[in-house]
Amino acid sequence: MKPQLILLGAPGSGKGTQAARLVSELSYTHISTGELLRSEISSGSELGNRVQSIMNEGKLVDDNTVLELLSSNCDLDTNAYIFDGFPRNIEQAKLLDDVLIKEHASKAVYFDIDLDKLAERLINRRTCDDCGEIYNLLSKAPKVEGVCDKCKGTNLAQRKDDNKETVVTRLEVFKNTIEPVLEYYESQGKLTRLDASKGADGVFEQLENTVKN
Ligand SMILES: [Zn+2]
């Protein structure tokens, strides 16, 4: 049985791409709490109704409810899951262990990347509004400035939350909340730090080694 995998990394560190490969190449099941919340609501279950009413009040779904949701949707005896986006902080990490993972083998993987470089990358990201192609003005600029290589559209936009101030704040918050989480997993000998600057194949190779060893 493969270990349950907890993916930790800043937005833009490449976690999403690698999660997709873990699913297609190593048969992992990807857990997105956002998707679980939506499907639980549409199932009309008692839990789903409770979640719906929390959201109707404009509140965030609390950690205990998220754990209840995970517990009712995950069977760790038969499946290996990727937890991505949860836990985000030390309280959630402990709760996930106490309520769900318990004695099951698990590993935490941190997508280690220089946060200043990451900020630069995010600030220079542009997305084609017409076809969704993603560019980077530093490393993958469109051949003709302002024109999408793929669909020739001219709406290459910066995402609202990719402006400099927002990116820097977001990464600082991330850094402060992730440090205790990394220490927590490290103290249990469960943490692997991947060099997330290695390119998609290089990172996946490190991931495979982590899963298999
Ligand atoms: Zn396009």
GROMACS .gro file of C-alpha atoms and ligand atoms in nm:
model
  214
    1MET     CA    1   0.000   0.000   0.000
    2LYS     CA    2   0.137   0.340  -0.099
    3PRO     CA    3   0.155   0.608   0.170
    4GLN     CA    4  -0.112   0.872   0.204
    5LEU     CA    5   0.044   1.190   0.065
    6ILE     CA    6   0.012   1.539   0.201
    7LEU     CA    7   0.125   1.799  -0.052
    8LEU     CA    8   0.248   2.128   0.089
    9GLY     CA    9   0.360   2.421  -0.119
   10ALA     CA   10   0.303   2.782  -0.205
   11PRO     CA   11   0.053   2.875  -0.472
   12GLY     CA   12   0.245   2.850  -0.799
   13SER     CA   13   0.501   2.597  -0.671
   14GLY     CA   14   0.378   2.335  -0.920
   15LYS     CA   15   0.178   2.120  -0.679
   16GLY     CA   16  -0.127   2.099  -0.905
   17THR     CA   17   0.067   1.965  -1.204
   18GLN     CA   18   0.235   1.698  -0.991
   19ALA     CA   19  -0.089   1.597  -0.824
   20ALA     CA   20  -0.235   1.527  -1.168
   21ARG     CA   21   0.062   1.303  -1.254
   22LEU     CA   22   0.036   1.115  -0.925
   23VAL     CA   23  -0.323   1.038  -1.018
   24SER     CA   24  -0.255   0.929  -1.376
   25GLU     CA   25   0.077   0.749  -1.324
   26LEU     CA   26   0.066   0.616  -0.968
   27SER     CA   27  -0.312   0.568  -0.923
   28TYR     CA   28  -0.349   0.816  -0.641
   29THR     CA   29  -0.689   0.965  -0.563
   30HIS     CA   30  -0.686   1.342  -0.547
   31ILE     CA   31  -0.881   1.500  -0.266
   32SER     CA   32  -1.007   1.851  -0.316
   33THR     CA   33  -1.204   1.974  -0.018
   34GLY     CA   34  -1.374   2.234  -0.239
   35GLU     CA   35  -1.505   1.963  -0.471
   36LEU     CA   36  -1.606   1.740  -0.180
   37LEU     CA   37  -1.803   2.025  -0.025
   38ARG     CA   38  -1.987   2.089  -0.350
   39SER     CA   39  -2.072   1.724  -0.412
   40GLU     CA   40  -2.181   1.668  -0.051
   41ILE     CA   41  -2.417   1.963  -0.081
   42SER     CA   42  -2.567   1.840  -0.405
   43SER     CA   43  -2.613   1.490  -0.258
   44GLY     CA   44  -2.860   1.641  -0.013
   45SER     CA   45  -2.715   1.445   0.282
   46GLU     CA   46  -2.753   1.566   0.639
   47LEU     CA   47  -2.388   1.676   0.637
   48GLY     CA   48  -2.438   1.845   0.301
   49ASN     CA   49  -2.735   2.041   0.433
   50ARG     CA   50  -2.532   2.152   0.732
   51VAL     CA   51  -2.248   2.268   0.507
   52GLN     CA   52  -2.497   2.452   0.289
   53SER     CA   53  -2.640   2.643   0.582
   54ILE     CA   54  -2.292   2.740   0.708
   55MET     CA   55  -2.214   2.875   0.361
   56ASN     CA   56  -2.550   3.050   0.336
   57GLU     CA   57  -2.457   3.247   0.645
   58GLY     CA   58  -2.143   3.356   0.462
   59LYS     CA   59  -1.918   3.166   0.703
   60LEU     CA   60  -1.616   2.950   0.633
   61VAL     CA   61  -1.668   2.579   0.685
   62ASP     CA   62  -1.488   2.497   1.012
   63ASP     CA   63  -1.208   2.241   1.036
   64ASN     CA   64  -1.412   1.982   1.226
   65THR     CA   65  -1.679   1.983   0.958
   66VAL     CA   66  -1.413   1.947   0.687
   67LEU     CA   67  -1.272   1.648   0.875
   68GLU     CA   68  -1.617   1.496   0.900
   69LEU     CA   69  -1.649   1.542   0.526
   70LEU     CA   70  -1.310   1.379   0.461
   71SER     CA   71  -1.388   1.088   0.693
   72SER     CA   72  -1.716   1.012   0.525
   73ASN     CA   73  -1.563   1.023   0.176
   74CYS     CA   74  -1.223   0.859   0.220
   75ASP     CA   75  -1.140   0.495   0.287
   76LEU     CA   76  -0.771   0.485   0.372
   77ASP     CA   77  -0.769   0.107   0.398
   78THR     CA   78  -0.831   0.069   0.027
   79ASN     CA   79  -0.712   0.395  -0.132
   80ALA     CA   80  -0.403   0.612  -0.135
   81TYR     CA   81  -0.500   0.978  -0.131
   82ILE     CA   82  -0.334   1.307  -0.209
   83PHE     CA   83  -0.430   1.578   0.035
   84ASP     CA   84  -0.377   1.907  -0.140
   85GLY     CA   85  -0.488   2.241   0.008
   86PHE     CA   86  -0.572   2.079   0.340
   87PRO     CA   87  -0.398   2.095   0.588
   88ARG     CA   88  -0.296   2.459   0.550
   89ASN     CA   89  -0.195   2.521   0.911
   90ILE     CA   90  -0.072   2.331   1.216
   91GLU     CA   91  -0.418   2.287   1.373
   92GLN     CA   92  -0.549   2.127   1.055
   93ALA     CA   93  -0.239   1.906   1.026
   94LYS     CA   94  -0.292   1.766   1.376
   95LEU     CA   95  -0.663   1.719   1.322
   96LEU     CA   96  -0.602   1.531   0.996
   97ASP     CA   97  -0.368   1.292   1.180
   98ASP     CA   98  -0.594   1.246   1.481
   99VAL     CA   99  -0.921   1.197   1.299
  100LEU     CA  100  -0.836   1.044   0.963
  101ILE     CA  101  -0.481   0.927   0.904
  102LYS     CA  102  -0.425   0.775   1.248
  103GLU     CA  103  -0.200   0.468   1.204
  104HIS     CA  104  -0.202   0.468   0.825
  105ALA     CA  105   0.134   0.523   0.658
  106SER     CA  106   0.165   0.881   0.543
  107LYS     CA  107   0.422   1.121   0.406
  108ALA     CA  108   0.430   1.497   0.373
  109VAL     CA  109   0.598   1.653   0.076
  110TYR     CA  110   0.704   2.016   0.065
  111PHE     CA  111   0.753   2.182  -0.274
  112ASP     CA  112   1.054   2.386  -0.175
  113ILE     CA  113   1.108   2.693  -0.388
  114ASP     CA  114   1.268   3.032  -0.340
  115LEU     CA  115   0.971   3.251  -0.249
  116ASP     CA  116   1.122   3.565  -0.402
  117LYS     CA  117   1.165   3.387  -0.734
  118LEU     CA  118   0.814   3.250  -0.705
  119ALA     CA  119   0.676   3.602  -0.647
  120GLU     CA  120   0.855   3.716  -0.962
  121ARG     CA  121   0.708   3.426  -1.156
  122LEU     CA  122   0.353   3.494  -1.035
  123ILE     CA  123   0.375   3.866  -1.105
  124ASN     CA  124   0.485   3.793  -1.462
  125ARG     CA  125   0.215   3.537  -1.528
  126ARG     CA  126  -0.036   3.615  -1.802
  127THR     CA  127  -0.337   3.408  -1.902
  128CYS     CA  128  -0.516   3.413  -2.237
  129ASP     CA  129  -0.876   3.510  -2.166
  130ASP     CA  130  -0.987   3.335  -2.484
  131CYS     CA  131  -0.827   2.987  -2.461
  132GLY     CA  132  -0.676   2.971  -2.112
  133GLU     CA  133  -0.313   2.930  -2.225
  134ILE     CA  134  -0.071   3.042  -1.954
  135TYR     CA  135   0.235   3.255  -2.028
  136ASN     CA  136   0.519   3.399  -1.832
  137LEU     CA  137   0.677   3.720  -1.951
  138LEU     CA  138   1.016   3.602  -1.820
  139SER     CA  139   1.033   3.238  -1.922
  140LYS     CA  140   0.752   3.173  -2.168
  141ALA     CA  141   0.657   3.498  -2.335
  142PRO     CA  142   0.420   3.496  -2.633
  143LYS     CA  143   0.610   3.519  -2.965
  144VAL     CA  144   0.434   3.844  -3.049
  145GLU     CA  145   0.385   4.075  -2.754
  146GLY     CA  146   0.024   4.074  -2.634
  147VAL     CA  147  -0.088   3.803  -2.879
  148CYS     CA  148  -0.167   3.444  -2.779
  149ASP     CA  149   0.051   3.193  -2.971
  150LYS     CA  150  -0.222   2.934  -2.959
  151CYS     CA  151  -0.543   3.114  -3.055
  152LYS     CA  152  -0.409   3.454  -3.174
  153GLY     CA  153  -0.638   3.624  -2.923
  154THR     CA  154  -0.523   3.958  -2.785
  155ASN     CA  155  -0.660   3.933  -2.433
  156LEU     CA  156  -0.352   3.830  -2.235
  157ALA     CA  157  -0.445   3.935  -1.886
  158GLN     CA  158  -0.291   3.936  -1.542
  159ARG     CA  159  -0.506   3.766  -1.282
  160LYS     CA  160  -0.644   4.012  -1.029
  161ASP     CA  161  -0.461   3.844  -0.741
  162ASP     CA  162  -0.128   3.832  -0.927
  163ASN     CA  163  -0.041   4.198  -0.874
  164LYS     CA  164   0.278   4.261  -0.682
  165GLU     CA  165   0.132   4.370  -0.350
  166THR     CA  166  -0.117   4.084  -0.328
  167VAL     CA  167   0.142   3.824  -0.428
  168VAL     CA  168   0.395   3.940  -0.169
  169THR     CA  169   0.134   3.946   0.110
  170ARG     CA  170  -0.002   3.606   0.008
  171LEU     CA  171   0.345   3.448   0.013
  172GLU     CA  172   0.430   3.602   0.351
  173VAL     CA  173   0.113   3.463   0.505
  174PHE     CA  174   0.193   3.128   0.347
  175LYS     CA  175   0.547   3.125   0.486
  176ASN     CA  176   0.435   3.205   0.839
  177THR     CA  177   0.165   2.939   0.850
  178ILE     CA  178   0.358   2.663   0.675
  179GLU     CA  179   0.671   2.674   0.894
  180PRO     CA  180   0.506   2.511   1.200
  181VAL     CA  181   0.343   2.252   0.971
  182LEU     CA  182   0.683   2.158   0.824
  183GLU     CA  183   0.833   2.131   1.173
  184TYR     CA  184   0.543   1.912   1.282
  185TYR     CA  185   0.593   1.659   1.000
  186GLU     CA  186   0.971   1.682   1.023
  187SER     CA  187   0.967   1.591   1.392
  188GLN     CA  188   0.780   1.274   1.302
  189GLY     CA  189   1.026   1.191   1.025
  190LYS     CA  190   0.752   1.219   0.764
  191LEU     CA  191   0.870   1.522   0.572
  192THR     CA  192   1.042   1.526   0.233
  193ARG     CA  193   1.154   1.857   0.087
  194LEU     CA  194   1.150   1.849  -0.292
  195ASP     CA  195   1.348   2.090  -0.500
  196ALA     CA  196   1.049   2.243  -0.682
  197SER     CA  197   1.269   2.442  -0.919
  198LYS     CA  198   1.375   2.127  -1.108
  199GLY     CA  199   1.111   2.133  -1.381
  200ALA     CA  200   0.805   1.906  -1.403
  201ASP     CA  201   0.993   1.582  -1.482
  202GLY     CA  202   1.265   1.642  -1.227
  203VAL     CA  203   1.011   1.709  -0.955
  204PHE     CA  204   0.806   1.404  -1.045
  205GLU     CA  205   1.114   1.183  -1.024
  206GLN     CA  206   1.175   1.307  -0.669
  207LEU     CA  207   0.810   1.243  -0.587
  208GLU     CA  208   0.824   0.886  -0.718
  209ASN     CA  209   1.130   0.818  -0.503
  210THR     CA  210   0.951   0.951  -0.199
  211VAL     CA  211   0.646   0.736  -0.258
  212LYS     CA  212   0.844   0.418  -0.323
  213ASN     CA  213   1.100   0.446  -0.046
  214ZN      ZN  214  -0.536   3.199  -2.645
   0.00000   0.00000   0.00000
